[in-house]
PDB file of C-alpha atoms in Angstrom:
ATOM      1  CA  ASN A   1     -20.063 -55.336  -1.005  1.00  0.00           C
ATOM      2  CA  ALA A   2     -23.459 -55.986  -2.361  1.00  0.00           C
ATOM      3  CA  GLY A   3     -25.304 -53.947   0.261  1.00  0.00           C
ATOM      4  CA  VAL A   4     -29.128 -54.307  -0.395  1.00  0.00           C
ATOM      5  CA  THR A   5     -30.132 -56.082  -3.839  1.00  0.00           C
ATOM      6  CA  GLN A   6     -33.355 -55.883  -5.183  1.00  0.00           C
ATOM      7  CA  THR A   7     -34.669 -58.382  -8.123  1.00  0.00           C
ATOM      8  CA  PRO A   8     -36.277 -57.567 -10.757  1.00  0.00           C
ATOM      9  CA  LYS A   9     -34.944 -53.869 -11.910  1.00  0.00           C
ATOM     10  CA  PHE A  10     -37.989 -53.420 -13.740  1.00  0.00           C
ATOM     11  CA  GLN A  11     -41.055 -55.190 -14.729  1.00  0.00           C
ATOM     12  CA  VAL A  12     -44.265 -54.691 -16.604  1.00  0.00           C
ATOM     13  CA  LEU A  13     -47.551 -56.475 -15.382  1.00  0.00           C
ATOM     14  CA  LYS A  14     -51.120 -56.345 -16.324  1.00  0.00           C
ATOM     15  CA  THR A  15     -53.921 -55.210 -14.493  1.00  0.00           C
ATOM     16  CA  GLY A  16     -54.714 -58.052 -11.987  1.00  0.00           C
ATOM     17  CA  GLN A  17     -51.619 -60.011 -12.253  1.00  0.00           C
ATOM     18  CA  SER A  18     -49.448 -61.073  -8.952  1.00  0.00           C
ATOM     19  CA  MET A  19     -45.685 -59.962  -8.561  1.00  0.00           C
ATOM     20  CA  THR A  20     -43.049 -60.596  -5.881  1.00  0.00           C
ATOM     21  CA  LEU A  21     -40.104 -57.954  -5.511  1.00  0.00           C
ATOM     22  CA  GLN A  22     -37.284 -59.749  -3.673  1.00  0.00           C
ATOM     23  CA  CYS A  23     -34.941 -57.735  -1.869  1.00  0.00           C
ATOM     24  CA  ALA A  24     -31.717 -59.149   0.193  1.00  0.00           C
ATOM     25  CA  GLN A  25     -29.078 -57.407   2.774  1.00  0.00           C
ATOM     26  CA  ASP A  26     -25.995 -58.599   3.413  1.00  0.00           C
ATOM     27  CA  MET A  27     -25.029 -56.276   6.008  1.00  0.00           C
ATOM     28  CA  ASN A  28     -26.600 -57.820   8.801  1.00  0.00           C
ATOM     29  CA  HIS A  29     -29.219 -55.613   9.587  1.00  0.00           C
ATOM     30  CA  ASN A  30     -32.449 -56.237  11.967  1.00  0.00           C
ATOM     31  CA  SER A  31     -34.790 -54.056  10.275  1.00  0.00           C
ATOM     32  CA  MET A  32     -35.818 -53.853   6.788  1.00  0.00           C
ATOM     33  CA  TYR A  33     -38.393 -51.685   4.853  1.00  0.00           C
ATOM     34  CA  TRP A  34     -40.406 -51.399   1.323  1.00  0.00           C
ATOM     35  CA  TYR A  35     -40.953 -47.645  -0.165  1.00  0.00           C
ATOM     36  CA  ARG A  36     -42.719 -46.658  -2.937  1.00  0.00           C
ATOM     37  CA  GLN A  37     -41.537 -43.152  -4.755  1.00  0.00           C
ATOM     38  CA  ASP A  38     -43.594 -41.688  -6.920  1.00  0.00           C
ATOM     39  CA  PRO A  39     -43.500 -38.072  -8.793  1.00  0.00           C
ATOM     40  CA  GLY A  40     -43.548 -34.946  -6.163  1.00  0.00           C
ATOM     41  CA  MET A  41     -44.366 -37.384  -3.602  1.00  0.00           C
ATOM     42  CA  GLY A  42     -41.240 -38.198  -1.974  1.00  0.00           C
ATOM     43  CA  LEU A  43     -40.780 -41.778  -0.509  1.00  0.00           C
ATOM     44  CA  ARG A  44     -43.862 -43.581   1.207  1.00  0.00           C
ATOM     45  CA  LEU A  45     -43.379 -46.089   3.810  1.00  0.00           C
ATOM     46  CA  ILE A  46     -45.198 -49.195   2.447  1.00  0.00           C
ATOM     47  CA  TYR A  47     -44.224 -52.304   5.220  1.00  0.00           C
ATOM     48  CA  TYR A  48     -41.232 -52.675   7.413  1.00  0.00           C
ATOM     49  CA  SER A  49     -40.022 -55.203   9.713  1.00  0.00           C
ATOM     50  CA  ALA A  50     -38.196 -54.379  12.949  1.00  0.00           C
ATOM     51  CA  SER A  51     -36.978 -57.518  13.385  1.00  0.00           C
ATOM     52  CA  GLU A  52     -36.848 -60.993  12.053  1.00  0.00           C
ATOM     53  CA  GLY A  53     -40.401 -62.207  12.595  1.00  0.00           C
ATOM     54  CA  THR A  54     -42.489 -58.896  12.966  1.00  0.00           C
ATOM     55  CA  THR A  55     -43.801 -57.076  10.164  1.00  0.00           C
ATOM     56  CA  ASP A  56     -45.891 -54.069  10.570  1.00  0.00           C
ATOM     57  CA  LYS A  57     -48.088 -51.721   8.243  1.00  0.00           C
ATOM     58  CA  GLY A  58     -46.227 -48.307   7.301  1.00  0.00           C
ATOM     59  CA  GLU A  59     -48.533 -45.198   5.429  1.00  0.00           C
ATOM     60  CA  VAL A  60     -49.330 -47.330   2.545  1.00  0.00           C
ATOM     61  CA  PRO A  61     -49.966 -50.643   2.968  1.00  0.00           C
ATOM     62  CA  ASN A  62     -53.065 -51.519   1.263  1.00  0.00           C
ATOM     63  CA  GLY A  63     -52.921 -53.987  -1.900  1.00  0.00           C
ATOM     64  CA  TYR A  64     -49.867 -55.367  -0.661  1.00  0.00           C
ATOM     65  CA  ASN A  65     -48.095 -58.115   1.806  1.00  0.00           C
ATOM     66  CA  VAL A  66     -44.751 -58.729   3.025  1.00  0.00           C
ATOM     67  CA  SER A  67     -42.744 -61.657   3.916  1.00  0.00           C
ATOM     68  CA  ARG A  68     -39.778 -61.797   6.236  1.00  0.00           C
ATOM     69  CA  LEU A  69     -37.898 -64.824   4.933  1.00  0.00           C
ATOM     70  CA  ASN A  70     -34.969 -64.703   7.301  1.00  0.00           C
ATOM     71  CA  LYS A  71     -32.758 -62.289   8.503  1.00  0.00           C
ATOM     72  CA  ARG A  72     -31.515 -61.332   5.273  1.00  0.00           C
ATOM     73  CA  GLU A  73     -34.708 -61.237   3.035  1.00  0.00           C
ATOM     74  CA  PHE A  74     -38.048 -59.208   2.579  1.00  0.00           C
ATOM     75  CA  SER A  75     -40.369 -59.776  -0.270  1.00  0.00           C
ATOM     76  CA  LEU A  76     -42.958 -57.817  -1.122  1.00  0.00           C
ATOM     77  CA  ARG A  77     -46.058 -59.104  -2.827  1.00  0.00           C
ATOM     78  CA  LEU A  78     -48.783 -57.688  -5.181  1.00  0.00           C
ATOM     79  CA  GLU A  79     -51.956 -59.797  -5.293  1.00  0.00           C
ATOM     80  CA  SER A  80     -53.870 -58.480  -7.861  1.00  0.00           C
ATOM     81  CA  ALA A  81     -52.037 -55.401  -9.503  1.00  0.00           C
ATOM     82  CA  ALA A  82     -53.426 -52.394 -10.131  1.00  0.00           C
ATOM     83  CA  PRO A  83     -52.617 -49.232 -12.535  1.00  0.00           C
ATOM     84  CA  SER A  84     -52.369 -47.202  -9.091  1.00  0.00           C
ATOM     85  CA  GLN A  85     -49.509 -49.632  -8.140  1.00  0.00           C
ATOM     86  CA  THR A  86     -47.186 -48.419 -10.883  1.00  0.00           C
ATOM     87  CA  SER A  87     -44.219 -46.967  -9.149  1.00  0.00           C
ATOM     88  CA  VAL A  88     -40.580 -47.097  -8.145  1.00  0.00           C
ATOM     89  CA  TYR A  89     -40.197 -49.840  -5.399  1.00  0.00           C
ATOM     90  CA  PHE A  90     -37.296 -49.139  -2.864  1.00  0.00           C
ATOM     91  CA  CYS A  91     -35.962 -51.618  -0.346  1.00  0.00           C
ATOM     92  CA  ALA A  92     -33.814 -50.414   2.702  1.00  0.00           C
ATOM     93  CA  SER A  93     -32.633 -52.199   5.760  1.00  0.00           C
ATOM     94  CA  SER A  94     -30.787 -50.705   9.031  1.00  0.00           C
ATOM     95  CA  ASP A  95     -29.612 -51.324  12.461  1.00  0.00           C
ATOM     96  CA  SER A  96     -29.396 -48.282  14.100  1.00  0.00           C
ATOM     97  CA  GLY A  97     -29.281 -45.024  12.418  1.00  0.00           C
ATOM     98  CA  ALA A  98     -29.620 -44.491   8.929  1.00  0.00           C
ATOM     99  CA  GLN A  99     -31.520 -46.805   6.444  1.00  0.00           C
ATOM    100  CA  HIS A 100     -29.431 -47.935   3.568  1.00  0.00           C
ATOM    101  CA  PHE A 101     -31.278 -48.389   0.193  1.00  0.00           C
ATOM    102  CA  GLY A 102     -31.012 -50.506  -2.848  1.00  0.00           C
ATOM    103  CA  ASP A 103     -31.002 -49.257  -6.538  1.00  0.00           C
ATOM    104  CA  GLY A 104     -34.956 -49.835  -6.718  1.00  0.00           C
ATOM    105  CA  THR A 105     -37.378 -51.574  -8.894  1.00  0.00           C
ATOM    106  CA  ARG A 106     -39.475 -49.560 -11.692  1.00  0.00           C
ATOM    107  CA  LEU A 107     -42.656 -51.694 -12.050  1.00  0.00           C
ATOM    108  CA  SER A 108     -45.289 -50.603 -14.802  1.00  0.00           C
ATOM    109  CA  ILE A 109     -49.148 -51.958 -14.546  1.00  0.00           C
ATOM    110  CA  LEU A 110     -51.184 -51.560 -17.460  1.00  0.00           C
TER     111      LEU A 110
ATOM    112  CA  ALA B   1     -46.639 -37.128  14.614  1.00  0.00           C
ATOM    113  CA  GLN B   2     -43.769 -36.276  12.131  1.00  0.00           C
ATOM    114  CA  SER B   3     -43.509 -34.066   8.839  1.00  0.00           C
ATOM    115  CA  VAL B   4     -40.974 -32.929   6.454  1.00  0.00           C
ATOM    116  CA  THR B   5     -40.966 -29.641   4.417  1.00  0.00           C
ATOM    117  CA  GLN B   6     -38.732 -29.424   1.505  1.00  0.00           C
ATOM    118  CA  LEU B   7     -39.553 -25.398   0.188  1.00  0.00           C
ATOM    119  CA  GLY B   8     -38.627 -25.336  -3.337  1.00  0.00           C
ATOM    120  CA  SER B   9     -39.130 -28.503  -5.521  1.00  0.00           C
ATOM    121  CA  HIS B  10     -36.157 -27.385  -7.990  1.00  0.00           C
ATOM    122  CA  VAL B  11     -33.264 -25.211  -7.430  1.00  0.00           C
ATOM    123  CA  SER B  12     -30.912 -23.829  -9.959  1.00  0.00           C
ATOM    124  CA  VAL B  13     -27.681 -22.453  -8.871  1.00  0.00           C
ATOM    125  CA  SER B  14     -24.128 -21.838 -11.050  1.00  0.00           C
ATOM    126  CA  GLU B  15     -21.279 -23.928 -10.766  1.00  0.00           C
ATOM    127  CA  GLY B  16     -19.401 -22.772  -7.681  1.00  0.00           C
ATOM    128  CA  ALA B  17     -22.145 -20.932  -6.166  1.00  0.00           C
ATOM    129  CA  LEU B  18     -23.464 -21.581  -2.854  1.00  0.00           C
ATOM    130  CA  VAL B  19     -25.851 -24.364  -2.524  1.00  0.00           C
ATOM    131  CA  LEU B  20     -28.506 -24.345  -0.294  1.00  0.00           C
ATOM    132  CA  LEU B  21     -31.649 -26.647   0.084  1.00  0.00           C
ATOM    133  CA  ARG B  22     -34.233 -25.880   3.007  1.00  0.00           C
ATOM    134  CA  CYS B  23     -35.758 -28.286   5.169  1.00  0.00           C
ATOM    135  CA  ASN B  24     -38.263 -27.706   7.966  1.00  0.00           C
ATOM    136  CA  TYR B  25     -39.662 -30.295  10.092  1.00  0.00           C
ATOM    137  CA  SER B  26     -42.244 -31.208  12.373  1.00  0.00           C
ATOM    138  CA  SER B  27     -42.037 -33.643  15.538  1.00  0.00           C
ATOM    139  CA  SER B  28     -43.731 -34.455  18.656  1.00  0.00           C
ATOM    140  CA  VAL B  29     -40.303 -35.651  20.129  1.00  0.00           C
ATOM    141  CA  PRO B  30     -36.861 -34.915  19.853  1.00  0.00           C
ATOM    142  CA  PRO B  31     -36.240 -35.648  15.719  1.00  0.00           C
ATOM    143  CA  TYR B  32     -33.461 -37.484  13.955  1.00  0.00           C
ATOM    144  CA  LEU B  33     -32.989 -35.989  10.573  1.00  0.00           C
ATOM    145  CA  PHE B  34     -31.216 -36.977   7.747  1.00  0.00           C
ATOM    146  CA  TRP B  35     -30.415 -35.892   4.077  1.00  0.00           C
ATOM    147  CA  TYR B  36     -30.474 -38.084   1.283  1.00  0.00           C
ATOM    148  CA  VAL B  37     -29.118 -37.855  -2.305  1.00  0.00           C
ATOM    149  CA  GLN B  38     -30.621 -39.531  -5.319  1.00  0.00           C
ATOM    150  CA  TYR B  39     -28.615 -39.947  -8.605  1.00  0.00           C
ATOM    151  CA  PRO B  40     -30.664 -40.786 -11.613  1.00  0.00           C
ATOM    152  CA  ASN B  41     -31.974 -44.524 -11.725  1.00  0.00           C
ATOM    153  CA  GLN B  42     -30.295 -45.481  -8.533  1.00  0.00           C
ATOM    154  CA  GLY B  43     -31.227 -45.731  -4.837  1.00  0.00           C
ATOM    155  CA  LEU B  44     -30.826 -43.109  -2.046  1.00  0.00           C
ATOM    156  CA  GLN B  45     -27.543 -42.343  -0.253  1.00  0.00           C
ATOM    157  CA  LEU B  46     -27.066 -41.147   2.956  1.00  0.00           C
ATOM    158  CA  LEU B  47     -25.394 -37.393   2.816  1.00  0.00           C
ATOM    159  CA  LEU B  48     -25.342 -36.958   6.684  1.00  0.00           C
ATOM    160  CA  LYS B  49     -27.369 -37.426   9.718  1.00  0.00           C
ATOM    161  CA  TYR B  50     -28.207 -35.534  12.837  1.00  0.00           C
ATOM    162  CA  THR B  51     -28.536 -37.384  16.057  1.00  0.00           C
ATOM    163  CA  SER B  52     -28.290 -34.688  19.043  1.00  0.00           C
ATOM    164  CA  ALA B  53     -24.372 -35.117  19.120  1.00  0.00           C
ATOM    165  CA  ALA B  54     -23.751 -31.845  17.498  1.00  0.00           C
ATOM    166  CA  THR B  55     -25.833 -29.361  15.566  1.00  0.00           C
ATOM    167  CA  LEU B  56     -23.734 -28.717  12.754  1.00  0.00           C
ATOM    168  CA  VAL B  57     -23.207 -31.629  10.781  1.00  0.00           C
ATOM    169  CA  LYS B  58     -20.566 -32.541   8.169  1.00  0.00           C
ATOM    170  CA  GLY B  59     -21.420 -34.978   5.626  1.00  0.00           C
ATOM    171  CA  ILE B  60     -19.890 -36.597   2.187  1.00  0.00           C
ATOM    172  CA  ASN B  61     -18.916 -34.458  -0.662  1.00  0.00           C
ATOM    173  CA  GLY B  62     -18.623 -31.583   0.989  1.00  0.00           C
ATOM    174  CA  PHE B  63     -22.140 -31.027   2.386  1.00  0.00           C
ATOM    175  CA  GLU B  64     -23.060 -29.682   5.876  1.00  0.00           C
ATOM    176  CA  ALA B  65     -26.257 -29.180   7.892  1.00  0.00           C
ATOM    177  CA  GLU B  66     -27.016 -26.943  10.856  1.00  0.00           C
ATOM    178  CA  PHE B  67     -29.838 -27.996  13.298  1.00  0.00           C
ATOM    179  CA  LYS B  68     -31.800 -25.312  14.354  1.00  0.00           C
ATOM    180  CA  LYS B  69     -34.354 -26.132  17.193  1.00  0.00           C
ATOM    181  CA  SER B  70     -35.558 -22.620  17.878  1.00  0.00           C
ATOM    182  CA  GLU B  71     -36.489 -22.511  13.356  1.00  0.00           C
ATOM    183  CA  THR B  72     -37.140 -26.075  13.274  1.00  0.00           C
ATOM    184  CA  SER B  73     -34.927 -26.400  10.477  1.00  0.00           C
ATOM    185  CA  PHE B  74     -32.019 -28.818   8.927  1.00  0.00           C
ATOM    186  CA  HIS B  75     -30.897 -26.616   5.900  1.00  0.00           C
ATOM    187  CA  LEU B  76     -28.529 -28.360   3.531  1.00  0.00           C
ATOM    188  CA  THR B  77     -25.520 -26.128   2.362  1.00  0.00           C
ATOM    189  CA  LYS B  78     -22.404 -26.434   0.441  1.00  0.00           C
ATOM    190  CA  PRO B  79     -19.975 -23.655  -0.551  1.00  0.00           C
ATOM    191  CA  SER B  80     -19.309 -24.612  -3.793  1.00  0.00           C
ATOM    192  CA  ALA B  81     -21.175 -26.291  -6.287  1.00  0.00           C
ATOM    193  CA  HIS B  82     -19.985 -28.814  -8.629  1.00  0.00           C
ATOM    194  CA  MET B  83     -21.850 -30.108 -12.044  1.00  0.00           C
ATOM    195  CA  SER B  84     -21.701 -33.593 -10.150  1.00  0.00           C
ATOM    196  CA  ASP B  85     -24.125 -32.034  -7.270  1.00  0.00           C
ATOM    197  CA  ALA B  86     -26.880 -32.752  -9.865  1.00  0.00           C
ATOM    198  CA  ALA B  87     -29.455 -34.677  -8.508  1.00  0.00           C
ATOM    199  CA  GLU B  88     -32.630 -34.963  -5.888  1.00  0.00           C
ATOM    200  CA  TYR B  89     -31.826 -34.316  -2.358  1.00  0.00           C
ATOM    201  CA  PHE B  90     -34.306 -35.642   0.140  1.00  0.00           C
ATOM    202  CA  CYS B  91     -34.796 -34.595   4.021  1.00  0.00           C
ATOM    203  CA  ALA B  92     -36.167 -37.049   6.206  1.00  0.00           C
ATOM    204  CA  VAL B  93     -37.101 -37.450   9.933  1.00  0.00           C
ATOM    205  CA  SER B  94     -37.281 -40.095  12.617  1.00  0.00           C
ATOM    206  CA  PRO B  95     -38.841 -40.135  15.806  1.00  0.00           C
ATOM    207  CA  PHE B  96     -35.539 -42.365  17.449  1.00  0.00           C
ATOM    208  CA  THR B  97     -32.550 -44.104  15.738  1.00  0.00           C
ATOM    209  CA  GLY B  98     -33.259 -47.930  16.757  1.00  0.00           C
ATOM    210  CA  GLY B  99     -34.323 -50.742  14.834  1.00  0.00           C
ATOM    211  CA  GLY B 100     -37.550 -50.333  13.159  1.00  0.00           C
ATOM    212  CA  ASN B 101     -37.059 -46.358  12.967  1.00  0.00           C
ATOM    213  CA  LYS B 102     -39.612 -45.286  10.655  1.00  0.00           C
ATOM    214  CA  LEU B 103     -38.364 -42.233   8.416  1.00  0.00           C
ATOM    215  CA  THR B 104     -40.969 -39.828   7.337  1.00  0.00           C
ATOM    216  CA  PHE B 105     -39.596 -38.213   3.563  1.00  0.00           C
ATOM    217  CA  GLY B 106     -39.878 -34.404   2.374  1.00  0.00           C
ATOM    218  CA  THR B 107     -41.130 -34.348  -1.383  1.00  0.00           C
ATOM    219  CA  GLY B 108     -37.697 -33.337  -2.392  1.00  0.00           C
ATOM    220  CA  THR B 109     -35.863 -30.701  -3.858  1.00  0.00           C
ATOM    221  CA  GLN B 110     -34.308 -31.042  -7.428  1.00  0.00           C
ATOM    222  CA  LEU B 111     -30.720 -29.627  -7.572  1.00  0.00           C
ATOM    223  CA  LYS B 112     -29.553 -28.181 -11.135  1.00  0.00           C
ATOM    224  CA  VAL B 113     -26.383 -26.748 -11.385  1.00  0.00           C
ATOM    225  CA  GLU B 114     -25.431 -24.737 -14.628  1.00  0.00           C
ATOM    226  CA  LEU B 115     -21.914 -23.771 -16.014  1.00  0.00           C
TER     227      LEU B 115
END
């Protein structure tokens, strides 16, 4: 039972490069989310998708775009990476109640 | 608007001692509250959730939390700490539990368990 799968697990980028983080869930959940985690700041919501075909901004959407490709997949794109986007990115999904998280993508931007 | 405050970014206890991790919330509507645990290099795992059914909520690994509306608190406790409990713990609040429920997280409490 895979749950929420994120790829890649690690990535190093140079400033200005683009990158897409992939997320897939096999729990048939309607809602999916992207968070970033920075030391001392907890998790902050970047974008979310309440259901297939919809996406909405979260707390920190600037510099990111998302695509809800189908019910299973929700990708996060950095068009022009900046050092301030160095972080650990988590994808989550939910149907009702608690969210289920992937193991994260550790992204460093030089 | 909703927010969560976790008092103490680091808590240290002896093995076998009581674990108490504090969480206070602010919410303009009746809140739904969650505790998550994060082990190193892993994602967040749900410990327990409060969805208004009962004020004392029991979770996995012997943890429980009590919702106290008068104190706007949802503190996490465990009677006897184990070395395997060392991890980071996050409290989170949501205005509802349906689809698209946006969680607001606290900044986390790192629990250290000493012999």
